[in-house]
Amino acid sequence: MKPVQDFLFEPSTDIGGCVLPLLGKPGSGKTIALTQIGIHSLEQEHTVVWRGTKQAQWINFVANNEKVVIWNHSSIDNFKSYISNIEIGKKPRYVDLDEKENIEIKEFEDAKELVKNLEDQAVNVVNVPGVNEKKGSFKKNIYFFRKTWIDILHALVDRKGGLITVLYDELGDFAPCNQQVKGKNFELIAEELPNLLAQMRKEFIWFYGASHGTHDIHYNLWKIKNNGLIYMSRANVKRNVTPETAQTDVNNLSRGEFIFDGYESRFELPKEPNFSIKWMPNTKKRYIRLEWTANTPNLIKEKNIKKEVANTLYDEFGFTQEEIGEVLGMHQSNISKLLSA
Ligand SMILES: Nc1ncnc2c1ncn2[C@@H]1O[C@H](COP(=O)(O)OP(=O)(O)OP(=O)(O)O)[C@@H](O)[C@H]1O
Ligand SMILES: [Mg+2]
């Protein structure tokens, strides 16, 4: 068991960073596993980045006396946090996180600025809006989310010095399975990400991402550019990627247990927020939740893509304006405007 423990909890710079997905059915303990990896990474003096969600599961770090810096993208408005109720319909109890011990809230405008200002000896929770937003179109929001994370990873690769651990829960939001990566997202996730992942390893970035299975995430992450797979309870084993692991062994794992490189071990349950944070209710089934609204910038320049296509069809293939109009679903008069724009 020792090699796996060393690899996960005392990563050696001789090997460099890693790209490691953790796979497991809901409740198998993935988020807790990421938390444990984060706690150990802080001990190894890594700078830790945690992908933030409205579920605020980073509270587990606070429960274990680790400092958390929440970085909200500047397009986030009305940021609030509350403690959920057991009864439906009861007024939520809002809490001001910024005044709590070991929690600080900051803002960032762009990826480079964020990476320059990341705090050491703290978990840097990065809230990028764009997933499950009420405002704006799904397409615009999700593209903003993915593009911003790609920019953050680029900025991490380009930094000078230091060891980084990136803990990415719900990895499918960022890099979903191949079939779901379409249009402009294809450029980001299918074309740009693989090269970035290869560089991340060489630049001492340890990237761990959680998902239910390989069907949720892009194959660059589980097949091409990764250093193996961490299986937790009842994950579907990919026999061609990890022939040493038997499906029955994975099915028999309990919560918190995992198999990696053929070795079986477990992630311990860290101290839980409800029992170790004094301002949290001292009972299970109460969680801290975030709410915000966001005006995500539209980074999809639809018009430009159409313009490029129109120009190519016109110049290189000799299409008429009418024919281009048919291809792009636009009126002919708009095609002539597009070509001369
Ligand atoms: N190592 C462990 N030992 C004991 N209990 C654990 C352990 N890991 C997790 N649990 C319990 O299981 C619950 C679910 O764990 P966790 O949230 O990490 O699962 P998950 O795999 O991330 O689930 P989901 O797919 O729904 O996000 C936790 O709230 C915790 O109480
Ligand atoms: Mg989880």
Short mmCIF file of N, CA and C in Angstrom, two decimals, residues 113-215:
data_model
loop_
_atom_site.label_atom_id
_atom_site.label_comp_id
_atom_site.label_asym_id
_atom_site.label_seq_id
_atom_site.Cartn_x
_atom_site.Cartn_y
_atom_site.Cartn_z
N GLU A 113 -4.39 37.43 -13.14
CA GLU A 113 -4.42 38.17 -11.88
C GLU A 113 -4.71 37.19 -10.72
N LEU A 114 -5.64 36.29 -10.95
CA LEU A 114 -5.99 35.31 -9.92
C LEU A 114 -4.76 34.49 -9.54
N VAL A 115 -4.09 33.94 -10.54
CA VAL A 115 -2.97 33.04 -10.28
C VAL A 115 -1.83 33.78 -9.58
N LYS A 116 -1.62 35.03 -9.96
CA LYS A 116 -0.56 35.83 -9.34
C LYS A 116 -0.84 36.02 -7.84
N ASN A 117 -2.11 36.11 -7.50
CA ASN A 117 -2.47 36.44 -6.11
C ASN A 117 -2.92 35.25 -5.26
N LEU A 118 -2.83 34.04 -5.79
CA LEU A 118 -3.25 32.87 -5.01
C LEU A 118 -2.48 32.83 -3.69
N GLU A 119 -3.17 32.39 -2.65
CA GLU A 119 -2.51 32.36 -1.34
C GLU A 119 -1.89 31.01 -1.05
N ASP A 120 -0.71 31.02 -0.49
CA ASP A 120 -0.10 29.78 -0.01
C ASP A 120 -0.71 29.44 1.34
N GLN A 121 -0.55 28.20 1.73
CA GLN A 121 -1.05 27.75 3.04
C GLN A 121 -2.54 28.05 3.25
N ALA A 122 -3.27 28.04 2.13
CA ALA A 122 -4.72 28.21 2.21
C ALA A 122 -5.32 27.47 1.04
N VAL A 123 -6.58 27.14 1.16
CA VAL A 123 -7.29 26.55 0.03
C VAL A 123 -7.91 27.69 -0.75
N ASN A 124 -7.52 27.84 -2.00
CA ASN A 124 -8.06 28.91 -2.84
C ASN A 124 -9.27 28.38 -3.59
N VAL A 125 -10.44 28.77 -3.11
CA VAL A 125 -11.69 28.31 -3.73
C VAL A 125 -12.03 29.27 -4.86
N VAL A 126 -12.12 28.77 -6.08
CA VAL A 126 -12.36 29.65 -7.22
C VAL A 126 -13.78 29.46 -7.73
N ASN A 127 -14.58 30.50 -7.55
CA ASN A 127 -15.97 30.46 -8.03
C ASN A 127 -16.06 31.12 -9.39
N VAL A 128 -16.20 30.29 -10.42
CA VAL A 128 -16.42 30.80 -11.77
C VAL A 128 -17.88 30.53 -12.11
N PRO A 129 -18.66 31.58 -12.42
CA PRO A 129 -20.06 31.34 -12.72
C PRO A 129 -20.23 30.73 -14.11
N GLY A 130 -21.41 30.22 -14.40
CA GLY A 130 -21.67 29.69 -15.74
C GLY A 130 -22.35 28.33 -15.74
N VAL A 131 -22.34 27.67 -14.59
CA VAL A 131 -23.04 26.38 -14.49
C VAL A 131 -24.31 26.62 -13.67
N ASN A 132 -25.44 26.18 -14.17
CA ASN A 132 -26.72 26.37 -13.48
C ASN A 132 -27.02 27.84 -13.13
N GLU A 133 -26.77 28.72 -14.08
CA GLU A 133 -27.13 30.13 -13.82
C GLU A 133 -28.56 30.38 -14.31
N LYS A 134 -29.22 31.33 -13.65
CA LYS A 134 -30.59 31.67 -14.08
C LYS A 134 -30.56 32.70 -15.21
N LYS A 135 -29.58 33.61 -15.13
CA LYS A 135 -29.50 34.70 -16.13
C LYS A 135 -28.74 34.26 -17.37
N GLY A 136 -29.17 34.70 -18.55
CA GLY A 136 -28.40 34.48 -19.78
C GLY A 136 -28.58 33.09 -20.34
N SER A 137 -28.09 32.89 -21.56
CA SER A 137 -28.31 31.58 -22.19
C SER A 137 -27.33 30.55 -21.65
N PHE A 138 -27.79 29.30 -21.68
CA PHE A 138 -26.96 28.19 -21.23
C PHE A 138 -25.65 28.15 -22.01
N LYS A 139 -25.77 28.33 -23.33
CA LYS A 139 -24.61 28.24 -24.22
C LYS A 139 -23.54 29.28 -23.89
N LYS A 140 -24.00 30.50 -23.70
CA LYS A 140 -23.06 31.58 -23.38
C LYS A 140 -22.41 31.34 -22.01
N ASN A 141 -23.24 30.94 -21.04
CA ASN A 141 -22.74 30.76 -19.67
C ASN A 141 -21.73 29.63 -19.57
N ILE A 142 -22.05 28.49 -20.18
CA ILE A 142 -21.16 27.33 -20.05
C ILE A 142 -19.85 27.58 -20.80
N TYR A 143 -19.94 28.30 -21.90
CA TYR A 143 -18.70 28.61 -22.62
C TYR A 143 -17.80 29.52 -21.78
N PHE A 144 -18.42 30.49 -21.15
CA PHE A 144 -17.65 31.38 -20.28
C PHE A 144 -16.96 30.58 -19.17
N PHE A 145 -17.72 29.68 -18.56
CA PHE A 145 -17.20 28.85 -17.47
C PHE A 145 -15.98 28.05 -17.94
N ARG A 146 -16.14 27.35 -19.07
CA ARG A 146 -15.04 26.49 -19.54
C ARG A 146 -13.83 27.30 -20.00
N LYS A 147 -14.10 28.38 -20.70
CA LYS A 147 -13.01 29.22 -21.20
C LYS A 147 -12.21 29.82 -20.04
N THR A 148 -12.93 30.25 -19.00
CA THR A 148 -12.24 30.84 -17.85
C THR A 148 -11.36 29.80 -17.16
N TRP A 149 -11.87 28.57 -17.03
CA TRP A 149 -11.04 27.52 -16.40
C TRP A 149 -9.83 27.17 -17.27
N ILE A 150 -10.03 27.15 -18.58
CA ILE A 150 -8.87 26.90 -19.47
C ILE A 150 -7.83 28.01 -19.25
N ASP A 151 -8.29 29.25 -19.16
CA ASP A 151 -7.37 30.38 -18.93
C ASP A 151 -6.65 30.24 -17.60
N ILE A 152 -7.37 29.77 -16.58
CA ILE A 152 -6.75 29.60 -15.26
C ILE A 152 -5.66 28.53 -15.34
N LEU A 153 -5.96 27.43 -16.03
CA LEU A 153 -4.95 26.36 -16.15
C LEU A 153 -3.73 26.85 -16.93
N HIS A 154 -3.96 27.63 -18.00
CA HIS A 154 -2.84 28.23 -18.74
C HIS A 154 -2.00 29.10 -17.81
N ALA A 155 -2.66 29.94 -17.03
CA ALA A 155 -1.94 30.85 -16.14
C ALA A 155 -1.15 30.05 -15.09
N LEU A 156 -1.70 28.92 -14.65
CA LEU A 156 -0.98 28.09 -13.68
C LEU A 156 0.27 27.49 -14.32
N VAL A 157 0.14 27.04 -15.57
CA VAL A 157 1.29 26.48 -16.28
C VAL A 157 2.37 27.55 -16.46
N ASP A 158 1.94 28.77 -16.74
CA ASP A 158 2.89 29.86 -17.02
C ASP A 158 3.51 30.50 -15.78
N ARG A 159 3.01 30.15 -14.60
CA ARG A 159 3.56 30.80 -13.39
C ARG A 159 5.03 30.41 -13.23
N LYS A 160 5.75 31.15 -12.44
CA LYS A 160 7.16 30.83 -12.23
C LYS A 160 7.33 30.28 -10.82
N GLY A 161 7.54 28.98 -10.73
CA GLY A 161 7.85 28.37 -9.44
C GLY A 161 6.64 27.89 -8.65
N GLY A 162 6.91 27.10 -7.61
CA GLY A 162 5.87 26.61 -6.73
C GLY A 162 5.25 25.30 -7.21
N LEU A 163 4.64 24.57 -6.28
CA LEU A 163 3.94 23.33 -6.59
C LEU A 163 2.45 23.58 -6.40
N ILE A 164 1.66 23.06 -7.31
CA ILE A 164 0.22 23.38 -7.28
C ILE A 164 -0.60 22.09 -7.23
N THR A 165 -1.63 22.09 -6.41
CA THR A 165 -2.63 21.01 -6.47
C THR A 165 -3.97 21.62 -6.86
N VAL A 166 -4.58 21.07 -7.91
CA VAL A 166 -5.90 21.53 -8.33
C VAL A 166 -6.90 20.42 -8.02
N LEU A 167 -7.92 20.76 -7.24
CA LEU A 167 -8.94 19.78 -6.86
C LEU A 167 -10.23 20.17 -7.55
N TYR A 168 -10.66 19.33 -8.48
CA TYR A 168 -11.76 19.73 -9.36
C TYR A 168 -12.96 18.79 -9.19
N ASP A 169 -13.89 19.20 -8.33
CA ASP A 169 -15.08 18.38 -8.12
C ASP A 169 -16.04 18.57 -9.30
N GLU A 170 -16.88 17.57 -9.56
CA GLU A 170 -17.84 17.60 -10.67
C GLU A 170 -17.12 17.99 -11.97
N LEU A 171 -16.14 17.20 -12.31
CA LEU A 171 -15.26 17.48 -13.44
C LEU A 171 -16.00 17.56 -14.78
N GLY A 172 -17.11 16.84 -14.89
CA GLY A 172 -17.89 16.83 -16.14
C GLY A 172 -18.45 18.19 -16.52
N ASP A 173 -18.57 19.10 -15.56
CA ASP A 173 -19.03 20.46 -15.90
C ASP A 173 -18.02 21.14 -16.82
N PHE A 174 -16.74 20.85 -16.56
CA PHE A 174 -15.67 21.49 -17.31
C PHE A 174 -15.37 20.71 -18.60
N ALA A 175 -15.16 19.43 -18.48
CA ALA A 175 -14.77 18.61 -19.64
C ALA A 175 -15.68 17.40 -19.77
N PRO A 176 -16.88 17.60 -20.33
CA PRO A 176 -17.83 16.50 -20.42
C PRO A 176 -17.41 15.48 -21.48
N CYS A 177 -18.20 14.42 -21.60
CA CYS A 177 -17.85 13.35 -22.53
C CYS A 177 -17.82 13.88 -23.97
N ASN A 178 -17.12 13.17 -24.82
CA ASN A 178 -16.86 13.62 -26.19
C ASN A 178 -18.12 14.09 -26.92
N GLN A 179 -19.20 13.31 -26.80
CA GLN A 179 -20.42 13.64 -27.55
C GLN A 179 -20.99 15.00 -27.18
N GLN A 180 -20.70 15.44 -25.94
CA GLN A 180 -21.28 16.72 -25.50
C GLN A 180 -20.38 17.92 -25.80
N VAL A 181 -19.20 17.66 -26.34
CA VAL A 181 -18.27 18.75 -26.62
C VAL A 181 -18.43 19.18 -28.07
N LYS A 182 -19.22 20.25 -28.24
CA LYS A 182 -19.58 20.66 -29.60
C LYS A 182 -19.23 22.13 -29.84
N GLY A 183 -19.22 22.50 -31.11
CA GLY A 183 -19.07 23.91 -31.50
C GLY A 183 -17.81 24.52 -30.92
N LYS A 184 -17.96 25.71 -30.35
CA LYS A 184 -16.81 26.41 -29.78
C LYS A 184 -16.18 25.65 -28.61
N ASN A 185 -16.99 24.85 -27.91
CA ASN A 185 -16.45 24.06 -26.80
C ASN A 185 -15.45 23.03 -27.29
N PHE A 186 -15.61 22.58 -28.53
CA PHE A 186 -14.71 21.59 -29.11
C PHE A 186 -13.28 22.14 -29.14
N GLU A 187 -13.16 23.41 -29.54
CA GLU A 187 -11.82 24.03 -29.58
C GLU A 187 -11.16 24.02 -28.21
N LEU A 188 -11.96 24.26 -27.18
CA LEU A 188 -11.40 24.33 -25.83
C LEU A 188 -11.03 22.96 -25.28
N ILE A 189 -12.01 22.06 -25.32
CA ILE A 189 -11.87 20.81 -24.56
C ILE A 189 -11.22 19.70 -25.38
N ALA A 190 -11.53 19.63 -26.66
CA ALA A 190 -10.93 18.56 -27.47
C ALA A 190 -9.58 18.98 -28.04
N GLU A 191 -9.43 20.27 -28.36
CA GLU A 191 -8.19 20.70 -29.02
C GLU A 191 -7.17 21.34 -28.07
N GLU A 192 -7.64 22.20 -27.18
CA GLU A 192 -6.69 22.96 -26.35
C GLU A 192 -6.30 22.20 -25.07
N LEU A 193 -7.27 21.54 -24.47
CA LEU A 193 -7.03 20.90 -23.17
C LEU A 193 -5.94 19.81 -23.18
N PRO A 194 -5.88 18.90 -24.16
CA PRO A 194 -4.89 17.82 -24.09
C PRO A 194 -3.46 18.32 -23.95
N ASN A 195 -3.11 19.32 -24.73
CA ASN A 195 -1.76 19.88 -24.67
C ASN A 195 -1.50 20.53 -23.32
N LEU A 196 -2.54 21.19 -22.83
CA LEU A 196 -2.46 21.86 -21.54
C LEU A 196 -2.23 20.83 -20.42
N LEU A 197 -2.94 19.71 -20.49
CA LEU A 197 -2.79 18.67 -19.46
C LEU A 197 -1.37 18.12 -19.45
N ALA A 198 -0.80 17.94 -20.63
CA ALA A 198 0.57 17.42 -20.71
C ALA A 198 1.54 18.41 -20.09
N GLN A 199 1.32 19.70 -20.35
CA GLN A 199 2.20 20.73 -19.77
C GLN A 199 2.05 20.83 -18.26
N MET A 200 0.81 20.66 -17.80
CA MET A 200 0.55 20.78 -16.36
C MET A 200 1.39 19.80 -15.58
N ARG A 201 1.47 18.57 -16.06
CA ARG A 201 2.28 17.56 -15.36
C ARG A 201 3.73 17.98 -15.29
N LYS A 202 4.24 18.51 -16.40
CA LYS A 202 5.66 18.90 -16.41
C LYS A 202 5.91 20.14 -15.57
N GLU A 203 4.89 20.94 -15.36
CA GLU A 203 5.05 22.17 -14.57
C GLU A 203 4.61 21.98 -13.12
N PHE A 204 4.67 20.75 -12.63
CA PHE A 204 4.38 20.45 -11.22
C PHE A 204 2.98 20.89 -10.78
N ILE A 205 2.01 20.47 -11.57
CA ILE A 205 0.61 20.66 -11.17
C ILE A 205 0.00 19.28 -10.97
N TRP A 206 -0.55 19.05 -9.79
CA TRP A 206 -1.24 17.79 -9.49
C TRP A 206 -2.73 18.06 -9.62
N PHE A 207 -3.33 17.45 -10.62
CA PHE A 207 -4.73 17.75 -10.94
C PHE A 207 -5.59 16.52 -10.63
N TYR A 208 -6.49 16.66 -9.66
CA TYR A 208 -7.40 15.58 -9.31
C TYR A 208 -8.83 16.03 -9.60
N GLY A 209 -9.57 15.20 -10.32
CA GLY A 209 -10.95 15.58 -10.63
C GLY A 209 -11.91 14.45 -10.30
N ALA A 210 -13.08 14.81 -9.79
CA ALA A 210 -14.05 13.77 -9.41
C ALA A 210 -15.21 13.70 -10.38
N SER A 211 -15.62 12.46 -10.70
CA SER A 211 -16.85 12.29 -11.48
C SER A 211 -17.41 10.89 -11.22
N HIS A 212 -18.65 10.68 -11.66
CA HIS A 212 -19.28 9.38 -11.37
C HIS A 212 -18.65 8.26 -12.18
N GLY A 213 -18.22 8.59 -13.39
CA GLY A 213 -17.63 7.55 -14.23
C GLY A 213 -16.97 8.15 -15.45
N THR A 214 -16.36 7.30 -16.26
CA THR A 214 -15.70 7.82 -17.45
C THR A 214 -16.71 8.37 -18.46
N HIS A 215 -17.96 7.90 -18.37
CA HIS A 215 -18.99 8.39 -19.29
C HIS A 215 -19.30 9.88 -19.09
#
